[in-house]
CSV table of C-alpha atoms in Angstrom, one decimal:
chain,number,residue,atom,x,y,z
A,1,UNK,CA,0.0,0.0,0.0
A,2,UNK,CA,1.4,3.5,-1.0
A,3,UNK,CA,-0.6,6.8,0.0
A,4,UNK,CA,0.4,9.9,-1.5
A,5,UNK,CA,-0.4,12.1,1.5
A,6,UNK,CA,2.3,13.1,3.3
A,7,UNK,CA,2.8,12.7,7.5
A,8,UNK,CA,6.9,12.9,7.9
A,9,UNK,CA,8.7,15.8,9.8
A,10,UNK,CA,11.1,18.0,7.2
A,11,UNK,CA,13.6,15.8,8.5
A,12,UNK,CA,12.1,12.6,8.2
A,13,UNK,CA,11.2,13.5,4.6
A,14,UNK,CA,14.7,14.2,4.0
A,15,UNK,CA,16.1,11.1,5.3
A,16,UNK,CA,13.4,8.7,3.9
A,17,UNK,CA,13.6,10.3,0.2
A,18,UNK,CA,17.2,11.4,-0.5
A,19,UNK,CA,16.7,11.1,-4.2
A,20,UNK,CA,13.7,12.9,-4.4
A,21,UNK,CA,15.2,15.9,-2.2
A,22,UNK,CA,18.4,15.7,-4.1
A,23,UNK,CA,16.0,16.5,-7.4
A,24,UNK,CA,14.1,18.6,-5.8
A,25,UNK,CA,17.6,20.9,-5.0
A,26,UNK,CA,18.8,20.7,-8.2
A,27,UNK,CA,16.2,22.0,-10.0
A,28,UNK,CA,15.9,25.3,-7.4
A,29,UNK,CA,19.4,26.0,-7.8
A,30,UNK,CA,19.9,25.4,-11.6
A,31,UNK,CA,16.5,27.7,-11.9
A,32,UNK,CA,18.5,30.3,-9.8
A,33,UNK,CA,21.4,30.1,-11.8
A,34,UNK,CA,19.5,30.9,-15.0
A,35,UNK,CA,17.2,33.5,-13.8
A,36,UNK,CA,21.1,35.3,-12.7
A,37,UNK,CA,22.3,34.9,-16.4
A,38,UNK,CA,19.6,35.6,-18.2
A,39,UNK,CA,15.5,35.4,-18.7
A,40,UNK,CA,14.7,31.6,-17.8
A,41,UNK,CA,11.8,32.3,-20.5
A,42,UNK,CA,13.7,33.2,-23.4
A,43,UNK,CA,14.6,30.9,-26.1
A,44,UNK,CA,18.6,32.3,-26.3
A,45,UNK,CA,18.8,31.7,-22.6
A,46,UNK,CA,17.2,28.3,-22.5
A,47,UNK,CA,19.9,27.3,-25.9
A,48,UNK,CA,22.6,28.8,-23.6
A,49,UNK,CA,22.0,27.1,-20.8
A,50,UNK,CA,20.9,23.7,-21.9
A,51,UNK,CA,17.8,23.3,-22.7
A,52,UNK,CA,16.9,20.4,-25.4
A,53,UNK,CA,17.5,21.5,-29.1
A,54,UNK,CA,17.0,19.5,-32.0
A,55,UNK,CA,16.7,20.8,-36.2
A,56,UNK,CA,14.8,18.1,-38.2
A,57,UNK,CA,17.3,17.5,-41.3
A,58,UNK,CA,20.4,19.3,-39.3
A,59,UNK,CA,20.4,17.4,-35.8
A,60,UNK,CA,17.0,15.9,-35.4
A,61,UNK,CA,17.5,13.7,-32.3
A,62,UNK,CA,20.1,16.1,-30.6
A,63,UNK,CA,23.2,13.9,-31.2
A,64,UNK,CA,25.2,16.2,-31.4
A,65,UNK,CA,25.3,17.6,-27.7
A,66,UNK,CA,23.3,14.3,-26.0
A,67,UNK,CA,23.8,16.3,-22.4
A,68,UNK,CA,20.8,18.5,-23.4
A,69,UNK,CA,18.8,15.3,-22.6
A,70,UNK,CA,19.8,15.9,-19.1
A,71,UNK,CA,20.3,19.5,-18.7
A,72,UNK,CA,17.1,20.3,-19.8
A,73,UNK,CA,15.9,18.4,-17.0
A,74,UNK,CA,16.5,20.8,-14.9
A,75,UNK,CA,15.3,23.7,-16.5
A,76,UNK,CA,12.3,25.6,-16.2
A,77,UNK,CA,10.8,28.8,-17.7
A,78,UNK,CA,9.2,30.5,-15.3
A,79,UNK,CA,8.1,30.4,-11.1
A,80,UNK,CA,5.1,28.8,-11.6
A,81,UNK,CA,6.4,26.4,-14.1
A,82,UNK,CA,9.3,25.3,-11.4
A,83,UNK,CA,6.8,25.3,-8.8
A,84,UNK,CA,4.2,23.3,-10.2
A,85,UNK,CA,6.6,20.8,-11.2
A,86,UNK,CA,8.5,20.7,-7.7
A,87,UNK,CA,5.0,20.4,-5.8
A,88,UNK,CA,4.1,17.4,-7.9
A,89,UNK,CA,8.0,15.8,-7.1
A,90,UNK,CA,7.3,16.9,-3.4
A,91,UNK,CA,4.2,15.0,-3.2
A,92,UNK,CA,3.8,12.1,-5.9
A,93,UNK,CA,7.0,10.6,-6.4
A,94,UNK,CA,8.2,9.6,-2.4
A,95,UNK,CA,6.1,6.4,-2.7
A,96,UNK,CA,8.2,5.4,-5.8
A,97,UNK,CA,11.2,6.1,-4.4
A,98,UNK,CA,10.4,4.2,-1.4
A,99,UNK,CA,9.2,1.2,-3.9
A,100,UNK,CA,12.0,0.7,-6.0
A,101,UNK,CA,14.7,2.5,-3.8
A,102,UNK,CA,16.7,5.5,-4.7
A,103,UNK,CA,19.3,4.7,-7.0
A,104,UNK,CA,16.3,2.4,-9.0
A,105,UNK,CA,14.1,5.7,-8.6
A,106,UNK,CA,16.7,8.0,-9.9
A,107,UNK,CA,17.5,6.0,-12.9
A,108,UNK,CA,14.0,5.6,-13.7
A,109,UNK,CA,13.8,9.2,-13.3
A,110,UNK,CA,15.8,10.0,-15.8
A,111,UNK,CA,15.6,7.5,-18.2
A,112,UNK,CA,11.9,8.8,-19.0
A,113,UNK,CA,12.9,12.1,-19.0
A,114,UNK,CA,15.0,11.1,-21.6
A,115,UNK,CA,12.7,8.9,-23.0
A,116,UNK,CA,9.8,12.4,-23.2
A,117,UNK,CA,12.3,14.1,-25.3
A,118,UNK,CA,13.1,11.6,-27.5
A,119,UNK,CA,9.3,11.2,-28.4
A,120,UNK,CA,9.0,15.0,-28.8
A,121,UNK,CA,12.3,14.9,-31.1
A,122,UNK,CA,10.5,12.2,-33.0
A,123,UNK,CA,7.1,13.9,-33.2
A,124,UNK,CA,8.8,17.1,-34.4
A,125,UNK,CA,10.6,15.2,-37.4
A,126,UNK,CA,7.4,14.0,-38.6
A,127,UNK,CA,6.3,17.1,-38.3
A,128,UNK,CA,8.6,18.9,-40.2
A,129,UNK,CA,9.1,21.3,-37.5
A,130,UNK,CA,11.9,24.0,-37.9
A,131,UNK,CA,13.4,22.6,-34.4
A,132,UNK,CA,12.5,22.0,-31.1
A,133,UNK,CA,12.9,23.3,-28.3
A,134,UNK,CA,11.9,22.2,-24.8
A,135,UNK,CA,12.9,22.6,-21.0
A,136,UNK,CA,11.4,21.4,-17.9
A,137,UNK,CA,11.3,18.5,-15.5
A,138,UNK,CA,7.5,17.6,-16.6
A,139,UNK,CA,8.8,14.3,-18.9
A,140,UNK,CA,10.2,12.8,-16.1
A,141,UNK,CA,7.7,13.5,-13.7
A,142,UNK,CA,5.0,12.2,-16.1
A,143,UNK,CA,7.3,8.8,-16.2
A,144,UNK,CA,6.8,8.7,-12.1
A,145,UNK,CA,2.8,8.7,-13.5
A,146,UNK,CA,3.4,6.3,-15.7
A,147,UNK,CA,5.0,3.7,-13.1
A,148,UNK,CA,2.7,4.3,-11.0
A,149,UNK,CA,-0.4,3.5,-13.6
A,150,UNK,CA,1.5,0.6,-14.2
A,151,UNK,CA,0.8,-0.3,-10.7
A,152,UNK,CA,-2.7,0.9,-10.5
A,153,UNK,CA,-3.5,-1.4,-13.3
A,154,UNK,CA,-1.5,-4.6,-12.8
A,155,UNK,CA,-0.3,-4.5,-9.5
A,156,UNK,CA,-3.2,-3.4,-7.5
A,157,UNK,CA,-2.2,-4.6,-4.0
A,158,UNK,CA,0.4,-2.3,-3.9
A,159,UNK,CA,-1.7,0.8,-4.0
A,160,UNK,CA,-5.0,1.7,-2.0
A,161,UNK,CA,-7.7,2.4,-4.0
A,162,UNK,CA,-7.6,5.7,-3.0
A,163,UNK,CA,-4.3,6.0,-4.3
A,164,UNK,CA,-5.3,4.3,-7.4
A,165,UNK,CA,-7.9,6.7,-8.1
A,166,UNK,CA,-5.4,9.8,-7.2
A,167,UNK,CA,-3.3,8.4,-10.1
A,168,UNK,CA,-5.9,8.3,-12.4
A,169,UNK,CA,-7.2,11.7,-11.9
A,170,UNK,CA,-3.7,12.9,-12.1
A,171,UNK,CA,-3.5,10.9,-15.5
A,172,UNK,CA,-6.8,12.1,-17.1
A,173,UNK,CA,-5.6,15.7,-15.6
A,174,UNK,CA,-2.6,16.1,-17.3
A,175,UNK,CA,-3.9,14.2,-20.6
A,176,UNK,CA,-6.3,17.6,-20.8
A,177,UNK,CA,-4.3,20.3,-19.6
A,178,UNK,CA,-1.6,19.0,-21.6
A,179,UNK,CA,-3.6,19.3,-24.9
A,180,UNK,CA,-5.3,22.7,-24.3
A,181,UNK,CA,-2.2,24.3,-23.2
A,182,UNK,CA,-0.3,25.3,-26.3
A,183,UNK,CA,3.3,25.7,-24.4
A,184,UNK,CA,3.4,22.7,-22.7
A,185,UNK,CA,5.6,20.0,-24.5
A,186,UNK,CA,2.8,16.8,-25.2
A,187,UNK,CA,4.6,14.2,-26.5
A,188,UNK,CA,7.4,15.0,-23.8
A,189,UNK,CA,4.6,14.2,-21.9
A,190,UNK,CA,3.4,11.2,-23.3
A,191,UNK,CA,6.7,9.9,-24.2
A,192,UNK,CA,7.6,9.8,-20.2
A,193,UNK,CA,4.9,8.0,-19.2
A,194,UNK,CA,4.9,5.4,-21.4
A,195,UNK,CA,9.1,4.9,-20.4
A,196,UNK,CA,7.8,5.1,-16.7
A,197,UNK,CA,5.2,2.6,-17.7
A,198,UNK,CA,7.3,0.3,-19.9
A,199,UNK,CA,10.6,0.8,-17.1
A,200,UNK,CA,8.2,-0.4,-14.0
A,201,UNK,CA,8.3,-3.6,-15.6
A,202,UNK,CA,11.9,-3.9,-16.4
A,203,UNK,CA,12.8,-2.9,-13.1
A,204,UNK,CA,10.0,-5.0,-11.3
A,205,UNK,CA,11.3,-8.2,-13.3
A,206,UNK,CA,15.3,-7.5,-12.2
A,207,UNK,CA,13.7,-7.0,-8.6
A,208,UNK,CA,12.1,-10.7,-8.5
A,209,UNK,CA,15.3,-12.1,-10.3
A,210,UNK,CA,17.8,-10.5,-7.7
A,211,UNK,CA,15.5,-11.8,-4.8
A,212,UNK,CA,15.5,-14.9,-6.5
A,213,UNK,CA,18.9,-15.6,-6.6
């Protein structure tokens, strides 16, 4: 059973979710960095600084500097955009981390934020976008979602069905807001959660083979 409400002390939460925390820093100081050198919301910044480039026909998967998988990450363009996406780490993703333990959670973490902009470079090929650009820690986060619908679906004993429901709201949710809001990145989106989703098993099948062994 996993509940996504919240009961530890600031130092319990610190010591039961290192990994989560450790994000969680990261992102608050990298968004302090930028916002120092520049307008977090500007497109020249977020090339500066990392964000995740690619130009269909030149470098359409972003080859050529691969660390912009990562160091857009950590990148946001605005307050609110940082602190949406912080509350969401804050309060969603402790149960995963406690699940699959922190260096499994982390790796997870960033494979589907990885994962959510390799989608979005694909979708823009076949779009025959002029490039894309994207920054924000929303792909990963939405591969948290998809581990956990993973759960919700086949593994119900792990979650209550409160908890269930909470991830299916959040699901349906962000399937809307992602589609009516014309910034946000949708197949970032969608390609996290389903490398959440499609990870949880991986990672739930090297689980039972380690404890069989």
């Amino acid at each position: 059973m996993m509940l996504f409400l919240r009961y530890e002390s600031f130092r319990g939460y610190l010591r039961a979710y290192p990994g989560t925390v450790v994000l969680i820093a990261l992102n608050v100081i990298y968004f302090i960095i930028i916002a120092l050198n520049g307008d977090p919301n500007d497109g020249e910044t977020a090339v500066r600084m990392g964000g995740f480039l690619t130009v269909p026909g030149i470098d359409p998967f972003g080859m050529e500097e691969p660390w912009r998988y990562i160091s857009s990450l950590f990148m946001h363009a605005s307050l609110n955009h940082l602190f949406f996406n912080m509350f969401a780490l804050l309060v969603f993703a402790p149960p995963l981390e406690y699940l699959l333990r922190t260096t499994r959670y982390l790796i997870l973490y960033m494979l589907c934020g990885v994962g959510g902009n390799l989608l979005a470079a694909a979708v823009a090929v076949l779009k025959g976008d002029e490039y894309h650009l994207s920054v924000g820690a929303s792909g990963a986060i939405y591969g948290v979602y998809g581990a956990y619908l993973f759960i919700a679906l086949l593994r119900k004993s792990l979650l209550d069905a409160s908890s269930r429901k909470t991830v299916y709201i959040i699901l349906a949710f962000g399937v809307v807001y992602s589609f009516l809001t014309p910034q946000v990145d949708v197949w970032g989106h969608v390609g996290g959660a389903l490398t959440g989703f499609l990870l949880y098993v991986v990672v739930e099948r090297k689980k039972a083979w380690r404890s069989g062994h």
